[in-house]
Amino acid sequence: MAEDLDGWGLQFLGAARTVTGSKTLVDAGGTRVLIDCGLFQGLKELRQRNWEDLPVDPSTIDHVVLTHAHIDHTGYLPRLAAQGFKGTVWTTPATRELCELMLLDSAHLQEEEAEYANRKGYSKHHPALPLYRVVDAERALTHFKTVAFGAPTKLSDSVSLAFHRAGHILGSAIVELVVSRNGDARRLVFSGDLGRYDSFLMKDPEQVPPGADYLVVESTYGNREHADVDPHAFFAELIHSIVQSRGVLLVPAFAVGRTQEVLLLLKEGMKNGSMPRVPVHLDSPMAIDATEIYCRHTDEQRVSHLHMDGKGCKFFFGELEVHSTVEESKRLGRLTGPRVIISASGMATGGRILHHLRNRLPDARNVVVFVGFQAPGTRGRTLVDGKDTVRMFGEEIPVHAKVAKIDALSAHADRSELLRWTATAGQKGPRRTFLNHGEPEAAESMARLHREQRGWDTHVPDHLERVPLF
């Protein structure tokens, strides 16, 4: 069980020296708040943590506060609810809408993958079981309450909450908690996943809330900069190449955020003539629904023309076909190029993209392009690392297709952008800054930069490490 540190402390239950499984526990004198509730992904030893009991009884957690809807920040919620969590889950309105899609989809995938493993007999477990079921996701969603950006909300006598725009994906928030004890207060700020400045789609992240005592900052790209690549020219070159080879361009993309940016790029490129007009297929029911949610929440987005009108959502365009059913998805596998197929998941950890990869990777005419961070241990990381085969569905699939990667569409702030954001806390800085949600080298690099350039007290926490608040 979590040590209570006199009832006032922080404990890092996930995303410590790794980029997934985000969970940070705040003990505030009888009020227990969990910031994010994500799934571990990637390496087997990390994924195994999803099956282990939390070091704190879920029934003792009063509140969960979500920074955004991505599964590595929300995907453990159904299991938490199944294990006895009865508190409130606080989100922004858009995050609530997206979580309904993503948690139900995650649960469906858990059930489908367990059923497929049992049918094909390739699991080491007999029978293979899902981590959680659809009924657990439905139960978790009944705990949600929404709060608008900038609206202070009292969680208890000792804790108040406010959300500030993070610019990572729709609904993403910087979390500000004020914890009070006997007239003394501590202001805790959690960056969540921080968006980029001058993003193609999302507005800039807001500043660090004034007076932060403790700052918990992501460090996904804490030791590197995004390459200065024009994504329009990059995609134009790829599409010209598949027109010449009569191949297929596969885009594994997160259903939320990255898919919408790719759609806008393709729409603009085919409209202005910089990209050949080829069929584009969006093969992800969740991405289709998420795109419609983006059309309903335009206030966080930079592009003013995204509003719905009489002709429908502006992300959709003439060359685009959407595919909701399994039968439609299977038919895509029989179509020849040139064409573009966008499907989830973005790291190729599950979803329909796996079937497309199995079908298209052995053909040298095809191209696979990854448009986001690929965590260690994922199939996406295996492919961008240039391996000759990748394992899926219990077999090794040969890789003859070209594999490309572009960081210019990343929704994560890079090193310079992280430093730009933390600088808004002032030169003196917080009492202490914690770097999480990054691989060890990235987190340590960001911690060192803050110490050397600003003299800040910085620390990279270990998994399950506890620190006092007062």
JSON list of C-alpha atoms in Angstrom, two decimals, residues 24-234:
[
{"chain": "A", "resi": 24, "resn": "THR", "atom": "CA", "xyz": [0.58, 10.19, -10.07]},
{"chain": "A", "resi": 25, "resn": "LEU", "atom": "CA", "xyz": [-1.06, 9.87, -6.66]},
{"chain": "A", "resi": 26, "resn": "VAL", "atom": "CA", "xyz": [-1.64, 12.94, -4.49]},
{"chain": "A", "resi": 27, "resn": "ASP", "atom": "CA", "xyz": [-2.38, 12.32, -0.80]},
{"chain": "A", "resi": 28, "resn": "ALA", "atom": "CA", "xyz": [-3.86, 15.47, 0.71]},
{"chain": "A", "resi": 29, "resn": "GLY", "atom": "CA", "xyz": [-4.82, 14.92, 4.32]},
{"chain": "A", "resi": 30, "resn": "GLY", "atom": "CA", "xyz": [-7.62, 12.45, 3.78]},
{"chain": "A", "resi": 31, "resn": "THR", "atom": "CA", "xyz": [-8.33, 13.31, 0.15]},
{"chain": "A", "resi": 32, "resn": "ARG", "atom": "CA", "xyz": [-6.67, 11.02, -2.37]},
{"chain": "A", "resi": 33, "resn": "VAL", "atom": "CA", "xyz": [-6.39, 12.23, -5.98]},
{"chain": "A", "resi": 34, "resn": "LEU", "atom": "CA", "xyz": [-4.94, 10.26, -8.89]},
{"chain": "A", "resi": 35, "resn": "ILE", "atom": "CA", "xyz": [-3.64, 12.40, -11.76]},
{"chain": "A", "resi": 36, "resn": "ASP", "atom": "CA", "xyz": [-4.16, 10.28, -14.89]},
{"chain": "A", "resi": 37, "resn": "CYS", "atom": "CA", "xyz": [-4.86, 6.57, -14.95]},
{"chain": "A", "resi": 38, "resn": "GLY", "atom": "CA", "xyz": [-3.01, 5.21, -17.97]},
{"chain": "A", "resi": 39, "resn": "LEU", "atom": "CA", "xyz": [-2.06, 1.85, -19.40]},
{"chain": "A", "resi": 40, "resn": "PHE", "atom": "CA", "xyz": [1.54, 0.78, -19.68]},
{"chain": "A", "resi": 41, "resn": "GLN", "atom": "CA", "xyz": [2.45, -0.02, -23.28]},
{"chain": "A", "resi": 42, "resn": "GLY", "atom": "CA", "xyz": [5.48, -1.29, -25.14]},
{"chain": "A", "resi": 43, "resn": "LEU", "atom": "CA", "xyz": [8.03, -3.48, -23.37]},
{"chain": "A", "resi": 44, "resn": "LYS", "atom": "CA", "xyz": [6.68, -6.69, -21.87]},
{"chain": "A", "resi": 45, "resn": "GLU", "atom": "CA", "xyz": [7.97, -5.87, -18.39]},
{"chain": "A", "resi": 46, "resn": "LEU", "atom": "CA", "xyz": [6.03, -2.61, -18.53]},
{"chain": "A", "resi": 47, "resn": "ARG", "atom": "CA", "xyz": [2.84, -4.18, -19.89]},
{"chain": "A", "resi": 48, "resn": "GLN", "atom": "CA", "xyz": [3.00, -6.72, -17.09]},
{"chain": "A", "resi": 49, "resn": "ARG", "atom": "CA", "xyz": [2.43, -3.88, -14.62]},
{"chain": "A", "resi": 50, "resn": "ASN", "atom": "CA", "xyz": [-1.09, -3.53, -16.01]},
{"chain": "A", "resi": 51, "resn": "TRP", "atom": "CA", "xyz": [-1.88, -6.93, -14.50]},
{"chain": "A", "resi": 52, "resn": "GLU", "atom": "CA", "xyz": [-0.37, -6.17, -11.10]},
{"chain": "A", "resi": 53, "resn": "ASP", "atom": "CA", "xyz": [-2.39, -4.65, -8.28]},
{"chain": "A", "resi": 54, "resn": "LEU", "atom": "CA", "xyz": [-1.82, -0.98, -7.64]},
{"chain": "A", "resi": 55, "resn": "PRO", "atom": "CA", "xyz": [0.13, -0.24, -4.44]},
{"chain": "A", "resi": 56, "resn": "VAL", "atom": "CA", "xyz": [-2.98, 1.61, -3.23]},
{"chain": "A", "resi": 57, "resn": "ASP", "atom": "CA", "xyz": [-6.50, 0.25, -2.75]},
{"chain": "A", "resi": 58, "resn": "PRO", "atom": "CA", "xyz": [-8.62, 1.68, -5.61]},
{"chain": "A", "resi": 59, "resn": "SER", "atom": "CA", "xyz": [-11.56, 2.10, -3.24]},
{"chain": "A", "resi": 60, "resn": "THR", "atom": "CA", "xyz": [-9.54, 4.66, -1.25]},
{"chain": "A", "resi": 61, "resn": "ILE", "atom": "CA", "xyz": [-9.04, 6.96, -4.26]},
{"chain": "A", "resi": 62, "resn": "ASP", "atom": "CA", "xyz": [-11.54, 9.83, -4.06]},
{"chain": "A", "resi": 63, "resn": "HIS", "atom": "CA", "xyz": [-10.86, 11.51, -7.39]},
{"chain": "A", "resi": 64, "resn": "VAL", "atom": "CA", "xyz": [-9.16, 10.83, -10.71]},
{"chain": "A", "resi": 65, "resn": "VAL", "atom": "CA", "xyz": [-8.16, 13.89, -12.75]},
{"chain": "A", "resi": 66, "resn": "LEU", "atom": "CA", "xyz": [-7.38, 13.27, -16.43]},
{"chain": "A", "resi": 67, "resn": "THR", "atom": "CA", "xyz": [-5.03, 15.49, -18.42]},
{"chain": "A", "resi": 68, "resn": "HIS", "atom": "CA", "xyz": [-6.30, 14.11, -21.75]},
{"chain": "A", "resi": 69, "resn": "ALA", "atom": "CA", "xyz": [-7.89, 11.10, -23.43]},
{"chain": "A", "resi": 70, "resn": "HIS", "atom": "CA", "xyz": [-4.96, 9.07, -24.77]},
{"chain": "A", "resi": 71, "resn": "ILE", "atom": "CA", "xyz": [-4.93, 5.49, -23.52]},
{"chain": "A", "resi": 72, "resn": "ASP", "atom": "CA", "xyz": [-1.52, 5.78, -21.84]},
{"chain": "A", "resi": 73, "resn": "HIS", "atom": "CA", "xyz": [-3.23, 8.37, -19.60]},
{"chain": "A", "resi": 74, "resn": "THR", "atom": "CA", "xyz": [-6.74, 6.87, -19.30]},
{"chain": "A", "resi": 75, "resn": "GLY", "atom": "CA", "xyz": [-6.68, 3.20, -20.30]},
{"chain": "A", "resi": 76, "resn": "TYR", "atom": "CA", "xyz": [-6.39, 1.75, -16.78]},
{"chain": "A", "resi": 77, "resn": "LEU", "atom": "CA", "xyz": [-9.66, 3.38, -15.65]},
{"chain": "A", "resi": 78, "resn": "PRO", "atom": "CA", "xyz": [-11.89, 0.37, -16.49]},
{"chain": "A", "resi": 79, "resn": "ARG", "atom": "CA", "xyz": [-9.66, -1.91, -14.44]},
{"chain": "A", "resi": 80, "resn": "LEU", "atom": "CA", "xyz": [-9.62, 0.64, -11.60]},
{"chain": "A", "resi": 81, "resn": "ALA", "atom": "CA", "xyz": [-13.43, 0.70, -11.62]},
{"chain": "A", "resi": 82, "resn": "ALA", "atom": "CA", "xyz": [-13.57, -3.09, -11.68]},
{"chain": "A", "resi": 83, "resn": "GLN", "atom": "CA", "xyz": [-11.29, -3.17, -8.64]},
{"chain": "A", "resi": 84, "resn": "GLY", "atom": "CA", "xyz": [-13.51, -0.96, -6.51]},
{"chain": "A", "resi": 85, "resn": "PHE", "atom": "CA", "xyz": [-12.97, 2.70, -7.44]},
{"chain": "A", "resi": 86, "resn": "LYS", "atom": "CA", "xyz": [-16.14, 4.64, -6.58]},
{"chain": "A", "resi": 87, "resn": "GLY", "atom": "CA", "xyz": [-14.95, 8.24, -6.79]},
{"chain": "A", "resi": 88, "resn": "THR", "atom": "CA", "xyz": [-15.25, 10.97, -9.42]},
{"chain": "A", "resi": 89, "resn": "VAL", "atom": "CA", "xyz": [-13.30, 11.27, -12.69]},
{"chain": "A", "resi": 90, "resn": "TRP", "atom": "CA", "xyz": [-12.75, 14.92, -13.63]},
{"chain": "A", "resi": 91, "resn": "THR", "atom": "CA", "xyz": [-12.11, 15.95, -17.26]},
{"chain": "A", "resi": 92, "resn": "THR", "atom": "CA", "xyz": [-12.67, 18.75, -19.73]},
{"chain": "A", "resi": 93, "resn": "PRO", "atom": "CA", "xyz": [-15.83, 18.37, -21.85]},
{"chain": "A", "resi": 94, "resn": "ALA", "atom": "CA", "xyz": [-13.96, 17.28, -25.01]},
{"chain": "A", "resi": 95, "resn": "THR", "atom": "CA", "xyz": [-11.89, 14.76, -23.05]},
{"chain": "A", "resi": 96, "resn": "ARG", "atom": "CA", "xyz": [-15.09, 13.22, -21.71]},
{"chain": "A", "resi": 97, "resn": "GLU", "atom": "CA", "xyz": [-16.42, 12.74, -25.24]},
{"chain": "A", "resi": 98, "resn": "LEU", "atom": "CA", "xyz": [-13.15, 11.28, -26.48]},
{"chain": "A", "resi": 99, "resn": "CYS", "atom": "CA", "xyz": [-12.79, 8.97, -23.47]},
{"chain": "A", "resi": 100, "resn": "GLU", "atom": "CA", "xyz": [-16.13, 7.38, -24.23]},
{"chain": "A", "resi": 101, "resn": "LEU", "atom": "CA", "xyz": [-14.80, 6.41, -27.64]},
{"chain": "A", "resi": 102, "resn": "MET", "atom": "CA", "xyz": [-11.35, 5.38, -26.51]},
{"chain": "A", "resi": 103, "resn": "LEU", "atom": "CA", "xyz": [-12.17, 3.39, -23.39]},
{"chain": "A", "resi": 104, "resn": "LEU", "atom": "CA", "xyz": [-14.93, 1.41, -25.07]},
{"chain": "A", "resi": 105, "resn": "ASP", "atom": "CA", "xyz": [-12.64, 0.79, -28.04]},
{"chain": "A", "resi": 106, "resn": "SER", "atom": "CA", "xyz": [-9.81, -0.29, -25.74]},
{"chain": "A", "resi": 107, "resn": "ALA", "atom": "CA", "xyz": [-12.12, -2.72, -23.98]},
{"chain": "A", "resi": 108, "resn": "HIS", "atom": "CA", "xyz": [-13.36, -4.13, -27.31]},
{"chain": "A", "resi": 109, "resn": "LEU", "atom": "CA", "xyz": [-9.75, -4.63, -28.41]},
{"chain": "A", "resi": 110, "resn": "GLN", "atom": "CA", "xyz": [-8.88, -6.36, -25.14]},
{"chain": "A", "resi": 111, "resn": "GLU", "atom": "CA", "xyz": [-11.78, -8.77, -25.62]},
{"chain": "A", "resi": 112, "resn": "GLU", "atom": "CA", "xyz": [-11.13, -9.31, -29.33]},
{"chain": "A", "resi": 113, "resn": "GLU", "atom": "CA", "xyz": [-7.40, -9.96, -28.90]},
{"chain": "A", "resi": 114, "resn": "ALA", "atom": "CA", "xyz": [-8.05, -12.47, -26.10]},
{"chain": "A", "resi": 115, "resn": "GLU", "atom": "CA", "xyz": [-10.67, -14.24, -28.22]},
{"chain": "A", "resi": 116, "resn": "TYR", "atom": "CA", "xyz": [-8.37, -14.28, -31.27]},
{"chain": "A", "resi": 117, "resn": "ALA", "atom": "CA", "xyz": [-5.46, -15.60, -29.21]},
{"chain": "A", "resi": 118, "resn": "ASN", "atom": "CA", "xyz": [-7.65, -18.39, -27.86]},
{"chain": "A", "resi": 119, "resn": "ARG", "atom": "CA", "xyz": [-8.97, -19.24, -31.33]},
{"chain": "A", "resi": 120, "resn": "LYS", "atom": "CA", "xyz": [-5.49, -19.32, -32.88]},
{"chain": "A", "resi": 121, "resn": "GLY", "atom": "CA", "xyz": [-3.78, -20.83, -29.83]},
{"chain": "A", "resi": 122, "resn": "TYR", "atom": "CA", "xyz": [-0.74, -18.52, -29.81]},
{"chain": "A", "resi": 123, "resn": "SER", "atom": "CA", "xyz": [-1.07, -17.18, -26.24]},
{"chain": "A", "resi": 124, "resn": "LYS", "atom": "CA", "xyz": [1.06, -18.64, -23.44]},
{"chain": "A", "resi": 125, "resn": "HIS", "atom": "CA", "xyz": [-2.01, -18.33, -21.19]},
{"chain": "A", "resi": 126, "resn": "HIS", "atom": "CA", "xyz": [-4.87, -20.82, -21.38]},
{"chain": "A", "resi": 127, "resn": "PRO", "atom": "CA", "xyz": [-7.30, -19.31, -21.72]},
{"chain": "A", "resi": 128, "resn": "ALA", "atom": "CA", "xyz": [-6.07, -15.84, -22.61]},
{"chain": "A", "resi": 129, "resn": "LEU", "atom": "CA", "xyz": [-8.09, -13.25, -20.68]},
{"chain": "A", "resi": 130, "resn": "PRO", "atom": "CA", "xyz": [-8.76, -9.58, -21.43]},
{"chain": "A", "resi": 131, "resn": "LEU", "atom": "CA", "xyz": [-7.31, -7.03, -19.02]},
{"chain": "A", "resi": 132, "resn": "TYR", "atom": "CA", "xyz": [-10.86, -5.69, -18.73]},
{"chain": "A", "resi": 133, "resn": "ARG", "atom": "CA", "xyz": [-14.16, -5.94, -20.54]},
{"chain": "A", "resi": 134, "resn": "VAL", "atom": "CA", "xyz": [-16.60, -3.53, -22.16]},
{"chain": "A", "resi": 135, "resn": "VAL", "atom": "CA", "xyz": [-18.81, -3.64, -19.07]},
{"chain": "A", "resi": 136, "resn": "ASP", "atom": "CA", "xyz": [-15.87, -2.35, -17.01]},
{"chain": "A", "resi": 137, "resn": "ALA", "atom": "CA", "xyz": [-15.35, 0.57, -19.40]},
{"chain": "A", "resi": 138, "resn": "GLU", "atom": "CA", "xyz": [-19.05, 1.39, -19.26]},
{"chain": "A", "resi": 139, "resn": "ARG", "atom": "CA", "xyz": [-18.89, 1.35, -15.46]},
{"chain": "A", "resi": 140, "resn": "ALA", "atom": "CA", "xyz": [-15.87, 3.68, -15.46]},
{"chain": "A", "resi": 141, "resn": "LEU", "atom": "CA", "xyz": [-17.66, 6.21, -17.69]},
{"chain": "A", "resi": 142, "resn": "THR", "atom": "CA", "xyz": [-20.49, 6.61, -15.14]},
{"chain": "A", "resi": 143, "resn": "HIS", "atom": "CA", "xyz": [-17.97, 8.27, -12.77]},
{"chain": "A", "resi": 144, "resn": "PHE", "atom": "CA", "xyz": [-17.12, 11.19, -15.14]},
{"chain": "A", "resi": 145, "resn": "LYS", "atom": "CA", "xyz": [-17.81, 14.87, -14.46]},
{"chain": "A", "resi": 146, "resn": "THR", "atom": "CA", "xyz": [-16.65, 17.72, -16.67]},
{"chain": "A", "resi": 147, "resn": "VAL", "atom": "CA", "xyz": [-15.13, 21.12, -15.87]},
{"chain": "A", "resi": 148, "resn": "ALA", "atom": "CA", "xyz": [-14.44, 23.94, -18.32]},
{"chain": "A", "resi": 149, "resn": "PHE", "atom": "CA", "xyz": [-10.96, 25.36, -18.79]},
{"chain": "A", "resi": 150, "resn": "GLY", "atom": "CA", "xyz": [-10.13, 27.99, -16.16]},
{"chain": "A", "resi": 151, "resn": "ALA", "atom": "CA", "xyz": [-13.05, 27.16, -13.85]},
{"chain": "A", "resi": 152, "resn": "PRO", "atom": "CA", "xyz": [-11.80, 26.46, -10.29]},
{"chain": "A", "resi": 153, "resn": "THR", "atom": "CA", "xyz": [-13.50, 23.44, -8.75]},
{"chain": "A", "resi": 154, "resn": "LYS", "atom": "CA", "xyz": [-13.37, 22.38, -5.11]},
{"chain": "A", "resi": 155, "resn": "LEU", "atom": "CA", "xyz": [-12.74, 18.64, -4.71]},
{"chain": "A", "resi": 156, "resn": "SER", "atom": "CA", "xyz": [-12.67, 18.74, -0.90]},
{"chain": "A", "resi": 157, "resn": "ASP", "atom": "CA", "xyz": [-11.88, 21.11, 1.98]},
{"chain": "A", "resi": 158, "resn": "SER", "atom": "CA", "xyz": [-8.18, 20.57, 1.26]},
{"chain": "A", "resi": 159, "resn": "VAL", "atom": "CA", "xyz": [-8.02, 20.34, -2.56]},
{"chain": "A", "resi": 160, "resn": "SER", "atom": "CA", "xyz": [-9.15, 22.53, -5.47]},
{"chain": "A", "resi": 161, "resn": "LEU", "atom": "CA", "xyz": [-8.72, 21.89, -9.20]},
{"chain": "A", "resi": 162, "resn": "ALA", "atom": "CA", "xyz": [-8.39, 23.99, -12.35]},
{"chain": "A", "resi": 163, "resn": "PHE", "atom": "CA", "xyz": [-7.71, 23.01, -15.98]},
{"chain": "A", "resi": 164, "resn": "HIS", "atom": "CA", "xyz": [-5.62, 25.09, -18.39]},
{"chain": "A", "resi": 165, "resn": "ARG", "atom": "CA", "xyz": [-5.21, 24.50, -22.13]},
{"chain": "A", "resi": 166, "resn": "ALA", "atom": "CA", "xyz": [-2.24, 22.20, -22.96]},
{"chain": "A", "resi": 167, "resn": "GLY", "atom": "CA", "xyz": [-2.51, 22.18, -26.77]},
{"chain": "A", "resi": 168, "resn": "HIS", "atom": "CA", "xyz": [-1.59, 18.48, -27.12]},
{"chain": "A", "resi": 169, "resn": "ILE", "atom": "CA", "xyz": [-4.87, 17.09, -28.43]},
{"chain": "A", "resi": 170, "resn": "LEU", "atom": "CA", "xyz": [-8.48, 18.21, -28.18]},
{"chain": "A", "resi": 171, "resn": "GLY", "atom": "CA", "xyz": [-9.45, 18.59, -24.52]},
{"chain": "A", "resi": 172, "resn": "SER", "atom": "CA", "xyz": [-5.90, 18.23, -23.23]},
{"chain": "A", "resi": 173, "resn": "ALA", "atom": "CA", "xyz": [-5.22, 20.13, -20.03]},
{"chain": "A", "resi": 174, "resn": "ILE", "atom": "CA", "xyz": [-2.51, 21.35, -17.72]},
{"chain": "A", "resi": 175, "resn": "VAL", "atom": "CA", "xyz": [-3.75, 20.42, -14.24]},
{"chain": "A", "resi": 176, "resn": "GLU", "atom": "CA", "xyz": [-3.47, 22.85, -11.34]},
{"chain": "A", "resi": 177, "resn": "LEU", "atom": "CA", "xyz": [-4.15, 21.48, -7.85]},
{"chain": "A", "resi": 178, "resn": "VAL", "atom": "CA", "xyz": [-4.07, 23.66, -4.75]},
{"chain": "A", "resi": 179, "resn": "VAL", "atom": "CA", "xyz": [-3.59, 21.59, -1.60]},
{"chain": "A", "resi": 180, "resn": "SER", "atom": "CA", "xyz": [-4.26, 23.35, 1.73]},
{"chain": "A", "resi": 181, "resn": "ARG", "atom": "CA", "xyz": [-3.29, 22.35, 5.27]},
{"chain": "A", "resi": 182, "resn": "ASN", "atom": "CA", "xyz": [-3.86, 24.48, 8.38]},
{"chain": "A", "resi": 183, "resn": "GLY", "atom": "CA", "xyz": [-3.68, 27.74, 6.47]},
{"chain": "A", "resi": 184, "resn": "ASP", "atom": "CA", "xyz": [-0.65, 26.67, 4.45]},
{"chain": "A", "resi": 185, "resn": "ALA", "atom": "CA", "xyz": [-1.01, 25.79, 0.76]},
{"chain": "A", "resi": 186, "resn": "ARG", "atom": "CA", "xyz": [0.93, 24.08, -2.00]},
{"chain": "A", "resi": 187, "resn": "ARG", "atom": "CA", "xyz": [0.22, 24.65, -5.67]},
{"chain": "A", "resi": 188, "resn": "LEU", "atom": "CA", "xyz": [0.90, 21.54, -7.79]},
{"chain": "A", "resi": 189, "resn": "VAL", "atom": "CA", "xyz": [1.03, 21.84, -11.58]},
{"chain": "A", "resi": 190, "resn": "PHE", "atom": "CA", "xyz": [1.03, 18.81, -13.90]},
{"chain": "A", "resi": 191, "resn": "SER", "atom": "CA", "xyz": [1.85, 19.50, -17.55]},
{"chain": "A", "resi": 192, "resn": "GLY", "atom": "CA", "xyz": [0.22, 16.32, -18.81]},
{"chain": "A", "resi": 193, "resn": "ASP", "atom": "CA", "xyz": [1.36, 15.88, -22.40]},
{"chain": "A", "resi": 194, "resn": "LEU", "atom": "CA", "xyz": [2.35, 19.35, -23.53]},
{"chain": "A", "resi": 195, "resn": "GLY", "atom": "CA", "xyz": [1.52, 20.48, -27.04]},
{"chain": "A", "resi": 196, "resn": "ARG", "atom": "CA", "xyz": [3.73, 22.34, -29.48]},
{"chain": "A", "resi": 197, "resn": "TYR", "atom": "CA", "xyz": [3.97, 26.05, -30.17]},
{"chain": "A", "resi": 198, "resn": "ASP", "atom": "CA", "xyz": [2.73, 27.14, -33.60]},
{"chain": "A", "resi": 199, "resn": "SER", "atom": "CA", "xyz": [1.09, 23.75, -34.15]},
{"chain": "A", "resi": 200, "resn": "PHE", "atom": "CA", "xyz": [-0.64, 23.14, -37.46]},
{"chain": "A", "resi": 201, "resn": "LEU", "atom": "CA", "xyz": [-3.91, 22.30, -35.66]},
{"chain": "A", "resi": 202, "resn": "MET", "atom": "CA", "xyz": [-3.97, 23.15, -31.94]},
{"chain": "A", "resi": 203, "resn": "LYS", "atom": "CA", "xyz": [-3.58, 26.50, -30.17]},
{"chain": "A", "resi": 204, "resn": "ASP", "atom": "CA", "xyz": [-0.45, 27.07, -28.06]},
{"chain": "A", "resi": 205, "resn": "PRO", "atom": "CA", "xyz": [-0.28, 25.71, -24.51]},
{"chain": "A", "resi": 206, "resn": "GLU", "atom": "CA", "xyz": [-1.13, 28.21, -21.80]},
{"chain": "A", "resi": 207, "resn": "GLN", "atom": "CA", "xyz": [1.56, 29.37, -19.38]},
{"chain": "A", "resi": 208, "resn": "VAL", "atom": "CA", "xyz": [2.50, 27.65, -16.15]},
{"chain": "A", "resi": 209, "resn": "PRO", "atom": "CA", "xyz": [-0.09, 28.85, -13.61]},
{"chain": "A", "resi": 210, "resn": "PRO", "atom": "CA", "xyz": [1.48, 31.51, -11.35]},
{"chain": "A", "resi": 211, "resn": "GLY", "atom": "CA", "xyz": [2.93, 30.48, -7.99]},
{"chain": "A", "resi": 212, "resn": "ALA", "atom": "CA", "xyz": [3.60, 26.81, -8.73]},
{"chain": "A", "resi": 213, "resn": "ASP", "atom": "CA", "xyz": [5.33, 25.12, -5.79]},
{"chain": "A", "resi": 214, "resn": "TYR", "atom": "CA", "xyz": [5.74, 21.73, -7.45]},
{"chain": "A", "resi": 215, "resn": "LEU", "atom": "CA", "xyz": [5.89, 21.19, -11.18]},
{"chain": "A", "resi": 216, "resn": "VAL", "atom": "CA", "xyz": [5.52, 17.75, -12.78]},
{"chain": "A", "resi": 217, "resn": "VAL", "atom": "CA", "xyz": [6.59, 17.99, -16.43]},
{"chain": "A", "resi": 218, "resn": "GLU", "atom": "CA", "xyz": [6.58, 15.47, -19.25]},
{"chain": "A", "resi": 219, "resn": "SER", "atom": "CA", "xyz": [9.91, 14.85, -21.01]},
{"chain": "A", "resi": 220, "resn": "THR", "atom": "CA", "xyz": [9.06, 12.67, -24.02]},
{"chain": "A", "resi": 221, "resn": "TYR", "atom": "CA", "xyz": [11.35, 14.75, -26.23]},
{"chain": "A", "resi": 222, "resn": "GLY", "atom": "CA", "xyz": [13.45, 16.12, -23.39]},
{"chain": "A", "resi": 223, "resn": "ASN", "atom": "CA", "xyz": [16.77, 15.40, -25.11]},
{"chain": "A", "resi": 224, "resn": "ARG", "atom": "CA", "xyz": [16.01, 16.24, -28.73]},
{"chain": "A", "resi": 225, "resn": "GLU", "atom": "CA", "xyz": [14.46, 18.69, -31.13]},
{"chain": "A", "resi": 226, "resn": "HIS", "atom": "CA", "xyz": [11.91, 17.97, -33.80]},
{"chain": "A", "resi": 227, "resn": "ALA", "atom": "CA", "xyz": [13.43, 18.01, -37.28]},
{"chain": "A", "resi": 228, "resn": "ASP", "atom": "CA", "xyz": [12.58, 21.08, -39.33]},
{"chain": "A", "resi": 229, "resn": "VAL", "atom": "CA", "xyz": [10.71, 19.20, -42.04]},
{"chain": "A", "resi": 230, "resn": "ASP", "atom": "CA", "xyz": [7.80, 20.54, -44.08]},
{"chain": "A", "resi": 231, "resn": "PRO", "atom": "CA", "xyz": [5.10, 17.86, -43.61]},
{"chain": "A", "resi": 232, "resn": "HIS", "atom": "CA", "xyz": [3.30, 18.95, -46.79]},
{"chain": "A", "resi": 233, "resn": "ALA", "atom": "CA", "xyz": [6.42, 18.32, -48.92]},
{"chain": "A", "resi": 234, "resn": "PHE", "atom": "CA", "xyz": [7.16, 15.10, -47.02]}
]
